[in-house]
Amino acid sequence: MDHVHGSYNLFLVALSYIIAVTASYSALDLAGRIVTSRGKARSIWLGCGAVSMGLGIWSMHFVGMLAFSLPMDVSYKFGPFVMSVLLAIAVSSVALHTVSGTVFGAKQLVAASALMAAGISGMHYIGMAAMTVQITYNPMLVALSVAIAIAASLAALWLLYVFRKNQSRYVVLYKLGCGTIMGAAIAGMHYTGMAAATFRSGDGPTGGGMRIEPGMLALIISAGILLTLGFTLFSVYVNKRLSQKDSAIKQHERWYRSLYENNSDGIISIDTQGKIISFNPAASILTGFTEAGYKDAPIASLGSGIAGGLSADSSYETTFVRNDNSRVELSVNPVPVEIDGEAAGTHLLIKDITEEKRSKEMIHYLAYHDELTGLPNRRKFNQLLAEAIEDGERRGSRFSVMILDIDRFKLINDSLGHTYGDMFLKEVSERLLLSAEGFDVSIARMGGDEFTILCRSGQEYSGDTARLADRIIQSVQVPYRIKDNDYYVTASIGIASYPDHGLMSENLLRNADTAMYEVKKHGKNGYRYYSRELDSGLAEKMELEADLRKALERDELILHYQPQFDTSDRSMIGIEALVRWNHPARGLLYPKTFIPLAEETGLIYDLGTWVLREACRQMKDWHDGGGPRIPVSVNLSSLQFHQNNLVGYVTRILEETGLAPEYLVLEITESMMMDPATSKAILDDLARLGIRISLDDFGTGYSSLSYLRQFPIHKLKIDRSFIADITMNDNDKAIVETIISMARHLNMNVIAEGIETEDQLEILKANACKEIQGYYFSRPLPPDEVEKRFWTPIQA
């Protein structure tokens, strides 16, 4: 036998390499699908992968055999031929199974690589043995081919493992590069094995059985290649579809998981047996329990609060006690879960409504209670009064309604400011509650300084109601300590009884209010029961108020002027403006008749502005007409004194009338100086303008004498109540002497009002009182009488 040399078809060699690369890429791609599959899908993918990879390796081998041409006819024995195919598929199955397992270390890699190399080498040399020609081998090259097979197997298995779960955007390029390397390794093993073979001419081993001719072999290889490509393309297509579906499922799962875990409301999932499947983080925060501690536990283990309403299969609210014993209000909404049309469990959607319920309770509370004092408000009192009337109709029970108004509160509120006014009202309400201890009463604040009291007592005249009124009056008049000073107020209380003074709430409240105003009218600081006679007085008051509102429009107000004199020479040193109302039906009315009503209704602002402007205008006219250069005194009410920008208000009137500031004296009372800081600032601004300040009714108020040192007061006016009995009452005489002496030492002027007798005048002169006014010298006069009696105007 002669040694035979063969030659290679380079096209087929290149084709064999492409087949090897394709098989390697397919194996890398299928490895990832096998890893992520479970059950039957895993077995299917493993089988397809093994067939695709095995056929690819086998096809590469026999294409390489076709690429090798010998100068003689060569056929292939069927048995070894088939065995080589099966062996290629078998080793591919082992390789894919190994890299798709959960455990894959160095030992598994070496063992699987050796087995795969043996299979590939076996497949190659069995395929060579199928040739009907004698072949001898170079042992060294055979060993080298086996070594290449081992190296190729190691590289292939390692790369399969690395890329089995790789889902990066460049994974296709990575797999293609690795497939190129693996294809080169497999092709290198084959062509090294071919180089190890020596072919000899002559009759070779023929053996029996079916033979495969080269032409048939080409068809079989073509079918194998097509089958390999088909498996590869099919796997790529299926892989893509499944990847898309899996990606969509995973995306939906991530959306659901994000909603579940980041939901601000708690979610507890339970199965159909009521066992807890999972908590979301919000549920753990709301309940204080962790999922780990209660997973698979019955929902009842969380307490009856959450589980108690499940049977109703609708939303419910519950109070839940957490594991730290804190209480939280929850809203629980069960949401059934169905899978394939069958009940699978329930999601409990849990919302913390603690603040919501607290807010609702607060809104309800504020709807029926006064925010400042916490007492029932007007709405609540009307409700209680309606219930009392209903009870009276049904059972014949009796009760009384009190309306209480704080005397002088407006003065405190205006002088100290609303903040201290609120503090004052809080203390008043506390005193009322203390006074009512032991009585069956309900106290409400109707607004401002007005309080109402529902006294459930049948002894309304001589029993509980009267005793309660007395107790309240005594309690209210105790001094109030505010801003380091004591402030005094009193209470006026009107009482109406059911059923004697009314059967309806409106009648009872109106009649009690009428009685209260009657108390104010007669000196305040007391209580009075309603009587039928008071209705006429109320009607008269309402009529007078309506007329007063029209008085300014109709020019019905006039000013009278009372001169002030020097005791040494009886010369006129000033004049006081006093308002009168020339009522069209009632005649001339004095201030005590309508000034309190003006203050109560707020008309005092307009009335006081008219008085100040008219007094300044008149004095300017007298000055221009040749009258004496004396000042005019004008009384300021508390509301005027505490109005915004009093200084600007007075300045504008002086500018309008043209009167110089030094000819205006503003008379204020001690009660206006309750807030020293505010009052001092106002008085300082007025004094800087040149306006003089006189302290009226000195000695009758509650102010501290230290104010005289702080404020720019130019004159003290001794109240007429001390002058009236000065000739008979030593105490009054001593008080007057003290006031005059104190004023002199403080470098203040002092004027006494209400002088009606010579004896009164002599006592005042003996105590060095230089300024006086009163009927002894002159009553208040209209402007024309002042001109006639005290000076002659310059004729134009």
C-alpha positions as a printed Julia matrix, in Angstrom:
796×3 Matrix{Float64}:
   0.0     0.0     0.0
   1.22    3.41   -0.94
   1.04    6.55    1.1
  -1.74    8.84   -0.26
  -1.74   12.62    0.04
  -4.94   14.59    0.03
  -5.83   18.24   -0.58
  -8.34   20.71    0.96
 -11.11   22.69   -0.58
 -10.64   26.08    1.13
 -14.26   27.07    0.62
 -15.45   24.01    2.51
 -12.81   24.62    5.19
 -14.17   28.13    5.69
 -17.71   26.76    5.71
 -16.76   24.24    8.37
 -15.43   27.05   10.54
 -18.61   29.12   10.06
 -20.66   26.08   11.1
 -18.52   25.72   14.24
 -19.0    29.41   15.11
 -22.77   29.2    14.53
 -23.04   26.14   16.75
 -21.02   27.84   19.48
 -23.15   31.02   19.35
 -26.34   28.98   19.47
 -25.04   27.08   22.49
 -24.17   30.33   24.3
 -27.61   31.79   23.58
 -29.51   28.65   24.62
 -27.6    28.34   27.87
 -29.28   31.48   29.26
 -32.74   30.27   28.31
 -32.09   26.88   29.97
 -31.01   28.57   33.21
 -34.13   30.76   33.46
 -36.55   27.94   32.57
 -38.23   25.51   34.93
 -39.94   22.15   34.65
 -40.84   20.85   31.18
 -39.65   24.06   29.52
 -36.17   23.44   30.89
 -36.09   19.9    29.53
 -37.29   21.09   26.1
 -34.71   23.84   25.92
 -31.97   21.45   27.11
 -32.89   18.9    24.41
 -33.07   21.49   21.66
 -29.78   22.99   22.75
 -28.03   19.62   22.83
 -29.3    18.66   19.35
 -28.41   22.07   17.92
 -24.94   22.11   19.44
 -24.23   18.42   18.69
 -25.35   18.64   15.07
 -23.32   21.8    14.68
 -20.12   20.14   15.91
 -20.83   16.99   13.87
 -21.65   19.0    10.73
 -18.48   20.98   11.12
 -16.49   17.67   11.3
 -17.96   16.08    8.2
 -17.89   19.3     6.17
 -14.23   19.29    7.03
 -14.04   15.68    5.84
 -15.68   16.71    2.55
 -13.19   19.56    2.26
 -10.41   16.92    2.25
  -9.98   15.23   -1.17
  -8.1    11.95   -1.69
  -7.05   10.51   -5.13
  -9.44    7.6    -4.71
 -13.06    6.91   -3.92
 -13.99    6.98   -0.24
 -17.28    5.9     1.27
 -18.48    5.79    4.91
 -19.77    2.96    7.03
 -23.22    3.63    8.44
 -22.73    2.38   12.0
 -19.75    4.51   13.01
 -21.29    7.39   11.09
 -24.49    7.33   13.2
 -22.53    6.72   16.39
 -20.51    9.9    15.8
 -23.73   11.93   15.5
 -25.17   10.55   18.73
 -21.9    11.05   20.56
 -21.79   14.75   19.5
 -25.35   15.31   20.77
 -24.61   13.44   24.01
 -21.54   15.47   24.93
 -23.41   18.7    24.08
 -26.2    17.63   26.45
 -23.68   17.01   29.23
 -22.09   20.42   28.66
 -25.38   22.35   28.72
 -26.67   20.44   31.75
 -23.48   21.16   33.65
 -23.38   24.93   33.08
 -27.1    25.4    33.76
 -26.91   23.83   37.21
 -27.01   25.81   40.44
 -23.61   24.47   41.53
 -20.7    25.11   39.18
 -17.14   25.22   40.49
 -13.64   24.29   39.38
 -14.24   20.56   39.94
 -17.43   20.59   37.9
 -15.67   22.59   35.13
 -12.69   20.16   34.88
 -14.81   17.01   35.01
 -17.31   18.28   32.45
 -14.52   19.58   30.19
 -12.73   16.19   30.24
 -15.97   14.4    29.43
 -16.82   16.83   26.65
 -13.27   16.63   25.19
 -13.46   12.85   25.24
 -16.79   12.98   23.46
 -15.6    15.43   20.81
 -12.38   13.48   20.26
 -14.36   10.27   20.2
 -16.81   11.73   17.72
 -13.92   12.83   15.5
 -12.0     9.57   15.47
 -15.16    7.43   15.21
 -16.11    9.54   12.22
 -12.63    8.95   10.77
 -13.02    5.25   11.42
 -16.22    5.26    9.33
 -14.09    5.97    6.22
 -13.48    2.98    3.95
  -9.75    3.59    3.77
  -6.72    2.56    5.81
  -5.59    5.24    8.23
  -2.58    5.39   10.47
  -2.07    8.16   13.06
   0.81   10.18   14.34
   0.51    9.72   18.12
   1.94   13.12   18.87
  -0.57   14.98   16.7
  -3.39   12.83   18.06
  -2.36   13.81   21.57
  -2.23   17.44   20.45
  -5.73   17.24   18.99
  -7.05   15.8    22.24
  -5.32   18.57   24.14
  -6.93   21.11   21.86
 -10.29   19.41   22.47
  -9.77   19.69   26.24
  -8.78   23.36   25.97
 -11.72   24.05   23.68
 -14.06   22.28   26.09
 -12.75   24.27   29.06
 -13.18   27.54   27.15
 -16.61   26.56   25.86
 -17.99   25.51   29.24
 -16.59   28.55   31.02
 -18.02   30.92   28.42
 -21.36   29.11   28.54
 -21.46   29.63   32.3
 -20.44   33.29   32.13
 -23.04   34.29   29.55
 -25.9    32.12   30.72
 -27.52   35.04   32.64
 -25.93   38.0    30.93
 -28.65   40.48   29.82
 -26.53   43.55   29.07
 -27.13   45.6    25.92
 -23.86   44.28   24.36
 -24.54   40.58   25.06
 -24.99   39.76   21.35
 -21.53   41.09   20.54
 -20.04   39.25   23.5
 -21.64   35.96   22.44
 -20.57   36.43   18.82
 -16.96   37.03   19.85
 -16.93   34.05   22.17
 -18.58   31.89   19.48
 -15.76   32.84   17.13
 -13.19   31.68   19.7
 -15.04   28.46   20.44
 -15.47   27.75   16.7
 -11.73   28.22   16.16
 -10.96   25.81   19.02
 -13.31   23.11   17.65
 -12.0    23.58   14.09
  -8.43   23.51   15.39
  -9.04   20.14   17.08
 -10.54   18.7    13.87
  -7.82   19.82   11.51
  -5.09   18.8    13.94
  -6.67   15.35   14.07
  -6.78   15.29   10.27
  -3.1    16.2    10.16
  -2.37   13.24   12.47
  -3.91   10.84    9.93
  -1.96    9.09    7.09
  -4.08    7.55    4.34
  -2.85    4.54    2.31
  -4.0     3.25   -1.04
  -5.16   -0.25   -1.6
  -8.0    -2.16   -0.16
  -8.81   -0.92    3.2
 -11.03   -2.4     5.79
 -14.37   -2.81    4.22
 -16.55   -4.73    6.64
 -20.2    -5.45    6.06
 -23.26   -3.28    6.45
 -24.59   -0.15    4.85
 -22.21    2.24    3.26
 -22.63    5.98    2.65
 -21.26    7.35   -0.55
 -19.7    10.85   -0.66
 -22.65   12.25   -2.56
 -25.07   10.92    0.05
 -22.8    12.21    2.79
 -23.02   15.69    1.3
 -26.83   15.47    1.41
 -26.8    14.21    4.99
 -24.42   16.99    6.05
 -26.56   19.58    4.28
 -29.61   18.28    6.12
 -27.66   18.41    9.39
 -26.58   21.97    8.68
 -30.14   23.01    7.79
 -31.43   21.26   10.89
 -28.84   23.02   13.01
 -29.69   26.37   11.47
 -33.38   25.62   11.9
 -32.94   24.8    15.58
 -30.84   27.92   15.98
 -33.28   30.21   14.2
 -36.24   28.63   15.99
 -34.56   29.04   19.35
 -33.7    32.65   18.56
 -37.31   33.37   17.53
 -38.84   31.59   20.49
 -36.25   33.1    22.78
 -37.12   36.57   21.53
 -40.87   36.04   21.96
 -40.46   34.51   25.34
 -38.01   37.22   26.34
 -40.51   39.87   25.32
 -43.28   38.13   27.21
 -41.03   37.54   30.18
 -39.86   41.15   30.06
 -43.46   42.36   29.99
 -44.33   40.09   32.89
 -41.31   41.26   34.83
 -42.09   44.88   34.04
 -45.67   44.46   35.22
 -44.4    42.67   38.28
 -41.98   45.52   38.99
 -44.79   48.06   38.59
 -46.99   46.08   40.92
 -44.16   45.53   43.38
 -43.3    49.24   43.34
 -46.96   50.12   43.94
 -47.15   47.55   46.69
 -43.96   48.54   48.48
 -44.18   52.32   48.04
 -47.88   52.75   48.68
 -48.47   55.24   51.48
 -51.4    53.1    52.63
 -50.77   49.79   54.3
 -51.48   46.56   52.44
 -51.81   43.19   54.17
 -52.33   40.22   51.84
 -54.09   37.14   53.2
 -55.08   33.84   51.59
 -58.51   32.25   51.56
 -57.85   30.66   54.96
 -57.14   34.08   56.49
 -53.39   33.52   56.81
 -51.05   36.44   56.27
 -49.05   36.21   53.03
 -47.24   39.54   53.15
 -47.1    43.09   54.56
 -45.97   46.12   52.65
 -43.66   48.57   54.5
 -46.51   51.02   55.16
 -48.53   48.28   56.89
 -45.58   47.51   59.14
 -45.31   51.19   60.07
 -49.05   51.52   60.72
 -49.4    48.38   62.81
 -45.94   48.24   64.35
 -45.67   44.56   63.34
 -43.18   43.07   60.89
 -43.9    40.69   58.05
 -41.27   38.25   59.28
 -42.98   37.94   62.65
 -46.47   37.32   61.28
 -46.01   35.61   57.9
 -48.32   32.58   57.63
 -49.99   33.59   60.91
 -53.78   34.07   60.97
 -54.97   37.63   60.48
 -56.71   37.39   63.85
 -53.28   37.33   65.5
 -53.0    41.06   64.74
 -56.02   41.65   66.96
 -59.74   41.97   66.48
 -59.39   45.58   65.28
 -58.28   44.62   61.78
 -59.85   41.17   61.49
 -63.15   42.06   63.15
 -64.86   43.58   60.11
 -63.72   41.13   57.44
 -66.95   39.16   57.47
 -68.83   42.24   56.3
 -66.79   42.27   53.08
 -66.95   46.07   52.96
 -64.92   49.01   54.21
 -64.92   49.63   57.94
 -63.15   51.78   60.53
 -61.47   50.51   63.64
 -59.29   51.56   66.54
 -56.06   49.55   66.45
 -53.68   49.1    69.39
 -50.11   48.74   68.16
 -47.45   46.65   69.82
 -46.16   49.73   71.68
 -49.7    50.19   73.12
 -50.27   53.37   71.13
 -53.69   53.71   69.49
 -54.31   54.56   65.86
 -57.55   55.01   63.94
 -57.61   52.91   60.76
 -59.85   52.59   57.72
 -59.78   49.02   56.35
 -60.94   48.23   52.82
 -60.94   44.5    51.86
 -60.2    43.91   48.14
 -60.83   40.32   46.91
 -58.14   38.69   44.76
 -59.14   36.22   42.03
 -56.87   34.03   39.89
 -58.39   32.26   36.88
 -61.86   33.11   38.15
 -61.33   31.55   41.58
 -60.9    33.34   44.92
 -57.24   33.38   45.91
 -57.27   35.7    48.91
 -57.77   39.29   49.95
 -55.76   42.49   50.05
 -56.55   44.6    53.11
 -55.96   48.24   52.18
 -55.3    50.09   55.43
 -55.32   53.88   55.78
 -54.35   55.89   58.85
 -57.27   58.21   59.54
 -56.17   59.3    63.02
 -55.52   62.91   61.99
 -58.58   62.94   59.76
 -60.84   61.83   62.61
 -59.13   64.22   65.0
 -59.71   67.05   62.52
 -63.36   66.09   62.12
 -63.79   65.97   65.89
 -62.08   69.34   66.19
 -64.3    70.84   63.49
 -67.35   69.45   65.26
 -66.06   70.76   68.59
 -65.38   74.24   67.19
 -68.81   74.26   65.57
 -70.34   74.13   69.06
 -67.68   75.73   71.26
 -65.98   79.09   71.56
 -62.39   78.82   70.35
 -61.03   81.32   72.88
 -62.62   80.15   76.13
 -63.68   76.59   75.3
 -67.22   77.36   76.49
 -70.25   76.39   74.39
 -70.92   78.96   71.67
 -74.15   80.54   70.47
 -75.11   77.53   68.33
 -74.59   75.1    71.19
 -76.43   77.32   73.67
 -79.41   77.64   71.33
 -79.44   73.84   71.06
 -79.34   73.45   74.86
 -82.03   76.08   75.26
 -84.26   74.32   72.72
 -83.79   71.04   74.6
 -84.65   72.76   77.9
 -87.82   74.22   76.38
 -88.8    70.83   74.99
 -88.22   69.25   78.4
 -90.25   72.03   80.0
 -93.15   71.39   77.65
 -93.03   67.66   78.27
 -92.39   67.56   82.02
 -93.42   71.01   83.17
 -89.91   71.84   84.4
 -88.75   75.42   84.94
 -85.44   77.14   84.21
 -83.91   80.58   83.84
 -81.78   82.24   81.2
 -79.12   84.77   82.23
 -77.41   87.22   79.93
 -74.22   88.64   81.4
 -72.28   91.59   80.04
 -68.93   92.78   81.41
 -69.02   96.46   82.3
 -65.95   98.43   81.12
 -64.59   95.53   79.05
 -64.47   97.66   75.9
 -62.25  100.1    77.77
 -59.8    97.34   78.71
 -59.84   95.81   75.23
 -59.26   99.17   73.52
 -56.56  100.36   75.9
 -54.59   97.14   76.41
 -55.16   95.58   73.01
 -56.93   92.45   71.86
 -54.26   90.08   73.15
 -54.75   91.19   76.74
 -58.47   91.48   76.1
 -58.49   87.78   75.18
 -56.51   86.93   78.33
 -59.04   88.88   80.34
 -61.99   87.02   78.79
 -60.35   83.68   79.52
 -60.04   84.58   83.2
 -63.64   85.8    83.29
 -64.82   82.47   81.83
 -62.78   80.58   84.44
 -64.37   82.62   87.21
 -67.82   81.95   85.8
 -67.17   78.21   85.8
 -65.89   78.33   89.39
 -68.92   80.35   90.45
 -71.25   77.78   88.84
 -69.83   74.79   90.73
 -72.65   73.02   92.52
 -75.31   74.42   90.17
 -76.99   72.65   87.28
 -76.04   75.2    84.63
 -74.6    75.57   81.14
 -72.43   78.62   80.44
 -71.83   79.88   76.89
 -69.97   82.76   75.31
 -72.15   84.47   72.74
 -69.41   86.77   71.47
 -67.34   89.7    72.7
 -67.89   90.12   76.45
 -71.41   88.68   76.45
 -72.08   85.36   78.19
 -75.29   83.4    78.6
 -76.15   80.98   81.36
 -78.86   78.35   81.36
 -79.82   77.69   84.98
 -81.98   74.56   85.37
 -83.8    75.39   88.57
 -87.4    75.69   89.55
 -86.65   78.23   92.27
 -85.85   81.02   89.86
 -86.72   83.98   92.09
 -85.49   83.19   95.59
 -83.42   80.11   95.03
 -80.54   78.92   92.86
 -80.73   81.56   90.14
 -80.46   84.51   92.52
 -77.67   82.85   94.53
 -75.76   82.08   91.33
 -76.14   85.69   90.09
 -74.83   87.03   93.4
 -71.9    84.67   93.33
 -71.0    85.64   89.75
 -71.17   89.38   90.51
 -68.88   88.96   93.51
 -66.43   86.85   91.53
 -66.24   89.13   88.5
 -65.53   92.32   90.44
 -62.37   90.95   92.1
 -59.4    92.86   90.56
 -57.67   91.35   87.5
 -53.88   91.39   87.47
 -52.75   92.28   83.96
 -49.39   93.75   82.94
 -48.42   94.28   86.6
 -51.51   96.36   87.28
 -54.91   95.71   88.82
 -57.96   96.29   86.66
 -61.53   96.43   87.89
 -64.7    95.47   86.06
 -68.22   94.59   87.06
 -70.99   92.45   85.62
 -74.53   93.34   84.61
 -76.9    90.37   84.5
 -80.4    90.16   83.1
 -82.59   87.14   83.9
 -85.66   85.72   82.17
 -87.51   82.64   83.46
 -89.36   79.91   81.64
 -92.34   79.84   81.28
 -93.15   83.14   83.05
 -91.12   85.39   80.74
 -91.43   83.53   77.49
 -92.13   80.15   75.9
 -89.75   80.51   72.95
 -85.98   80.85   72.98
 -86.11   84.16   71.12
 -88.45   85.66   73.71
 -86.4    84.44   76.66
 -83.12   85.79   75.24
 -84.65   89.12   74.26
 -86.26   89.6    77.66
 -83.09   88.66   79.53
 -81.21   91.13   77.35
 -83.72   93.83   78.17
 -83.29   93.18   81.88
 -79.5    93.32   81.52
 -79.61   96.74   79.85
 -81.85   97.98   82.61
 -79.11   97.03   85.09
 -76.56   98.96   83.03
 -78.9   101.93   82.89
 -79.14  102.08   86.68
 -75.49  101.9    87.64
 -74.39   98.44   86.44
 -72.83   95.8    88.75
 -75.96   93.86   89.59
 -78.71   91.62   88.29
 -82.37   92.07   87.51
 -85.27   89.86   86.48
 -87.29   90.77   83.47
 -90.64   92.48   84.0
 -93.34   93.55   81.61
 -92.64   97.2    82.4
 -89.2    96.92   80.8
 -90.65   96.42   77.33
 -91.71  100.03   77.1
 -88.21  101.13   78.12
 -86.66   98.91   75.45
 -88.94  100.32   72.8
 -88.05  103.83   73.88
 -84.33  103.0    73.7
 -84.66  101.59   70.2
 -86.58  104.65   69.09
 -83.95  106.94   70.59
 -81.17  105.06   68.8
 -82.94  105.46   65.46
 -83.35  109.21   66.12
 -79.68  109.56   67.14
 -78.53  108.07   63.85
 -80.45  110.83   62.07
 -79.4   113.63   64.42
 -76.06  114.3    62.7
 -77.66  114.33   59.26
 -80.33  116.79   60.44
 -77.92  119.13   62.32
 -79.78  118.54   65.57
 -76.62  118.55   67.74
 -75.45  121.82   69.26
 -72.66  122.87   71.61
 -73.0   124.83   74.83
 -69.95  126.35   76.47
 -69.23  126.64   80.2
 -66.64  129.29   81.08
 -63.72  128.58   83.43
 -62.44  131.32   85.74
 -59.38  132.39   87.72
 -60.29  132.65   91.44
 -57.98  135.61   92.02
 -59.64  138.11   89.66
 -62.54  136.07   88.32
 -61.3   136.5    84.74
 -62.27  133.88   82.19
 -59.27  131.63   81.44
 -60.94  128.95   79.33
 -64.17  127.4    78.19
 -65.48  123.82   78.02
 -67.56  122.58   75.1
 -70.54  120.43   76.12
 -72.8   118.72   73.57
 -76.58  118.97   73.58
 -79.18  117.3    71.38
 -82.0   119.49   70.19
 -84.47  116.65   69.7
 -87.41  117.65   67.51
 -89.94  115.94   69.77
 -88.31  115.69   73.19
 -86.65  119.06   73.31
 -83.12  119.71   74.59
 -81.44  116.47   75.72
 -78.29  116.35   77.88
 -75.31  114.02   77.33
 -76.24  111.48   80.0
 -79.36  110.7    77.94
 -77.66  109.81   74.67
 -73.85  109.52   75.13
 -74.01  105.96   76.67
 -76.26  104.95   73.76
 -73.78  106.45   71.28
 -70.91  104.51   72.87
 -72.91  101.3    72.84
 -73.89  101.61   69.17
 -70.55  102.99   67.88
 -72.07  106.34   66.95
 -69.67  107.99   69.37
 -67.01  108.2    66.63
 -69.1   110.4    64.36
 -70.56  112.33   67.29
 -67.14  112.97   68.87
 -65.66  114.1    65.55
 -68.5   116.61   65.11
 -68.03  117.97   68.64
 -64.25  118.39   68.26
 -64.5   120.04   64.83
 -67.36  122.38   65.89
 -65.6   123.42   69.12
 -62.36  124.23   67.26
 -64.25  126.12   64.56
 -66.18  128.18   67.11
 -63.08  129.07   69.11
 -61.24  130.09   65.93
 -64.21  132.33   64.98
 -64.14  133.94   68.43
 -60.4   134.53   68.14
 -60.83  136.09   64.72
 -63.74  138.19   66.03
 -61.73  139.8    68.83
 -62.61  137.4    71.63
 -60.1   136.56   74.4
 -57.24  134.22   73.48
 -58.35  131.37   75.7
 -58.41  127.59   75.01
 -61.43  125.39   74.5
 -61.7   122.07   76.38
 -63.22  119.05   74.65
 -63.95  115.68   76.23
 -62.61  112.58   74.47
 -64.41  109.26   74.84
 -62.4   106.08   75.4
 -63.25  104.85   71.91
 -61.98  108.08   70.38
 -58.79  108.01   72.43
 -57.92  104.48   71.31
 -58.84  104.85   67.66
 -56.11  104.37   65.08
 -53.89  107.44   64.54
 -55.6   109.76   67.03
 -52.85  112.35   66.58
 -53.4   112.5    62.81
 -57.15  112.71   63.37
 -56.83  115.71   65.74
 -54.2   117.38   63.54
 -56.49  117.23   60.49
 -59.32  118.92   62.44
 -57.01  121.68   63.65
 -55.8   122.26   60.09
 -59.37  122.31   58.77
 -60.54  124.85   61.35
 -57.32  126.87   61.56
 -57.18  126.77   65.38
 -53.68  126.82   66.85
 -52.9   123.63   68.88
 -52.13  125.58   72.09
 -55.77  126.68   72.25
 -57.1   123.11   72.44
 -57.38  121.18   75.72
 -58.35  117.52   75.48
 -59.98  116.1    78.58
 -59.42  112.4    79.23
 -60.29  110.09   82.11
 -58.06  107.91   84.27
 -59.58  104.76   82.79
 -58.05  105.57   79.39
 -54.55  105.04   80.81
 -54.88  101.35   81.65
 -52.13  100.51   79.19
 -49.37  102.97   80.22
 -47.1   102.29   77.23
 -49.8   102.9    74.61
 -51.39  105.83   76.44
 -48.06  107.57   77.08
 -47.08  107.34   73.4
 -50.4   108.93   72.35
 -50.23  111.7    74.96
 -46.59  112.48   74.19
 -47.45  112.92   70.49
 -50.37  115.24   71.35
 -48.22  117.29   73.76
 -45.51  117.72   71.13
 -48.12  119.34   68.91
 -48.79  121.89   71.65
 -52.16  120.43   72.7
 -52.75  120.47   76.45
 -54.07  117.46   78.38
 -56.49  117.67   81.28
 -57.29  114.65   83.5
 -61.05  114.73   84.05
 -62.97  113.32   87.06
 -59.7   112.9    88.96
 -59.97  110.68   92.02
 -62.91  108.55   90.83
 -61.01  106.01   88.76
 -58.7   103.12   89.54
 -55.49  104.29   87.95
 -52.2   104.44   89.8
 -51.03  107.89   90.9
 -47.65  107.03   89.43
 -49.19  107.79   86.02
 -49.09  111.49   86.93
 -45.29  111.35   86.88
 -45.14  109.45   83.58
 -47.7   111.26   81.42
 -47.6   114.81   80.0
 -50.68  115.92   81.96
 -51.03  119.68   82.38
 -54.14  119.93   84.51
 -56.17  117.91   87.03
 -59.91  118.41   87.21
 -61.4   117.65   90.64
 -64.65  115.76   90.18
 -67.88  117.49   91.21
 -68.71  114.58   93.56
 -65.97  115.78   95.94
 -67.02  119.42   95.67
 -70.74  118.86   96.38
 -70.24  118.04  100.09
 -66.96  119.83  100.69
 -68.56  122.22  103.16
 -70.08  119.39  105.24
 -67.89  116.33  104.71
 -64.41  116.49  106.18
 -63.3   113.48  104.14
 -64.22  115.17  100.87
 -62.51  118.33  102.05
 -59.35  116.41  102.91
 -59.37  114.69   99.52
 -59.7   118.01   97.71
 -56.86  119.54   99.78
 -54.67  116.53   99.0
 -55.34  116.7    95.26
 -54.55  120.42   95.14
 -51.35  119.97   97.15
 -50.23  117.04   95.04
 -50.87  118.91   91.79
 -48.92  121.91   93.05
 -45.93  119.74   93.95
 -46.09  118.11   90.52
 -46.2   121.53   88.83
 -49.67  120.86   87.47
 -52.65  123.17   87.28
 -55.79  122.08   89.06
 -59.39  123.06   88.33
 -62.47  122.27   90.37
 -65.83  121.74   88.66
 -69.35  121.89   90.01
 -68.94  125.09   92.13
 -72.42  126.19   93.11
 -72.02  128.18   96.39
 -69.83  130.9    97.86
 -68.77  128.58  100.71
 -67.43  126.02   98.26
 -65.53  128.77   96.47
 -63.96  130.09   99.68
 -62.71  126.68  100.75
 -61.1   126.17   97.35
 -59.51  129.62   97.39
 -58.17  128.93  100.89
 -56.43  125.83   99.52
 -54.9   127.75   96.6
 -57.16  126.29   93.88
 -56.8   128.95   91.18
 -59.16  127.61   88.5
 -62.86  126.84   88.89
 -66.01  126.24   86.86
 -69.62  125.75   87.85
 -73.09  127.2    88.06
 -71.97  129.69   90.71
 -70.33  131.61   87.87
 -72.16  130.4    84.78
 -74.14  127.5    83.5
 -73.23  126.12   80.03
 -74.41  128.69   77.45
 -75.12  128.76   73.71
 -72.43  130.54   71.68
 -74.41  133.77   71.25
 -75.04  134.11   75.01
 -71.34  133.55   75.68
 -70.58  136.42   73.34
 -73.16  138.71   74.92
 -72.09  138.05   78.51
 -68.32  137.81   78.27
 -67.13  139.83   75.26
 -68.3   141.99   72.42
 -67.28  140.7    68.96
 -65.62  143.09   66.57
 -68.16  144.37   64.09
 -67.31  143.88   60.46
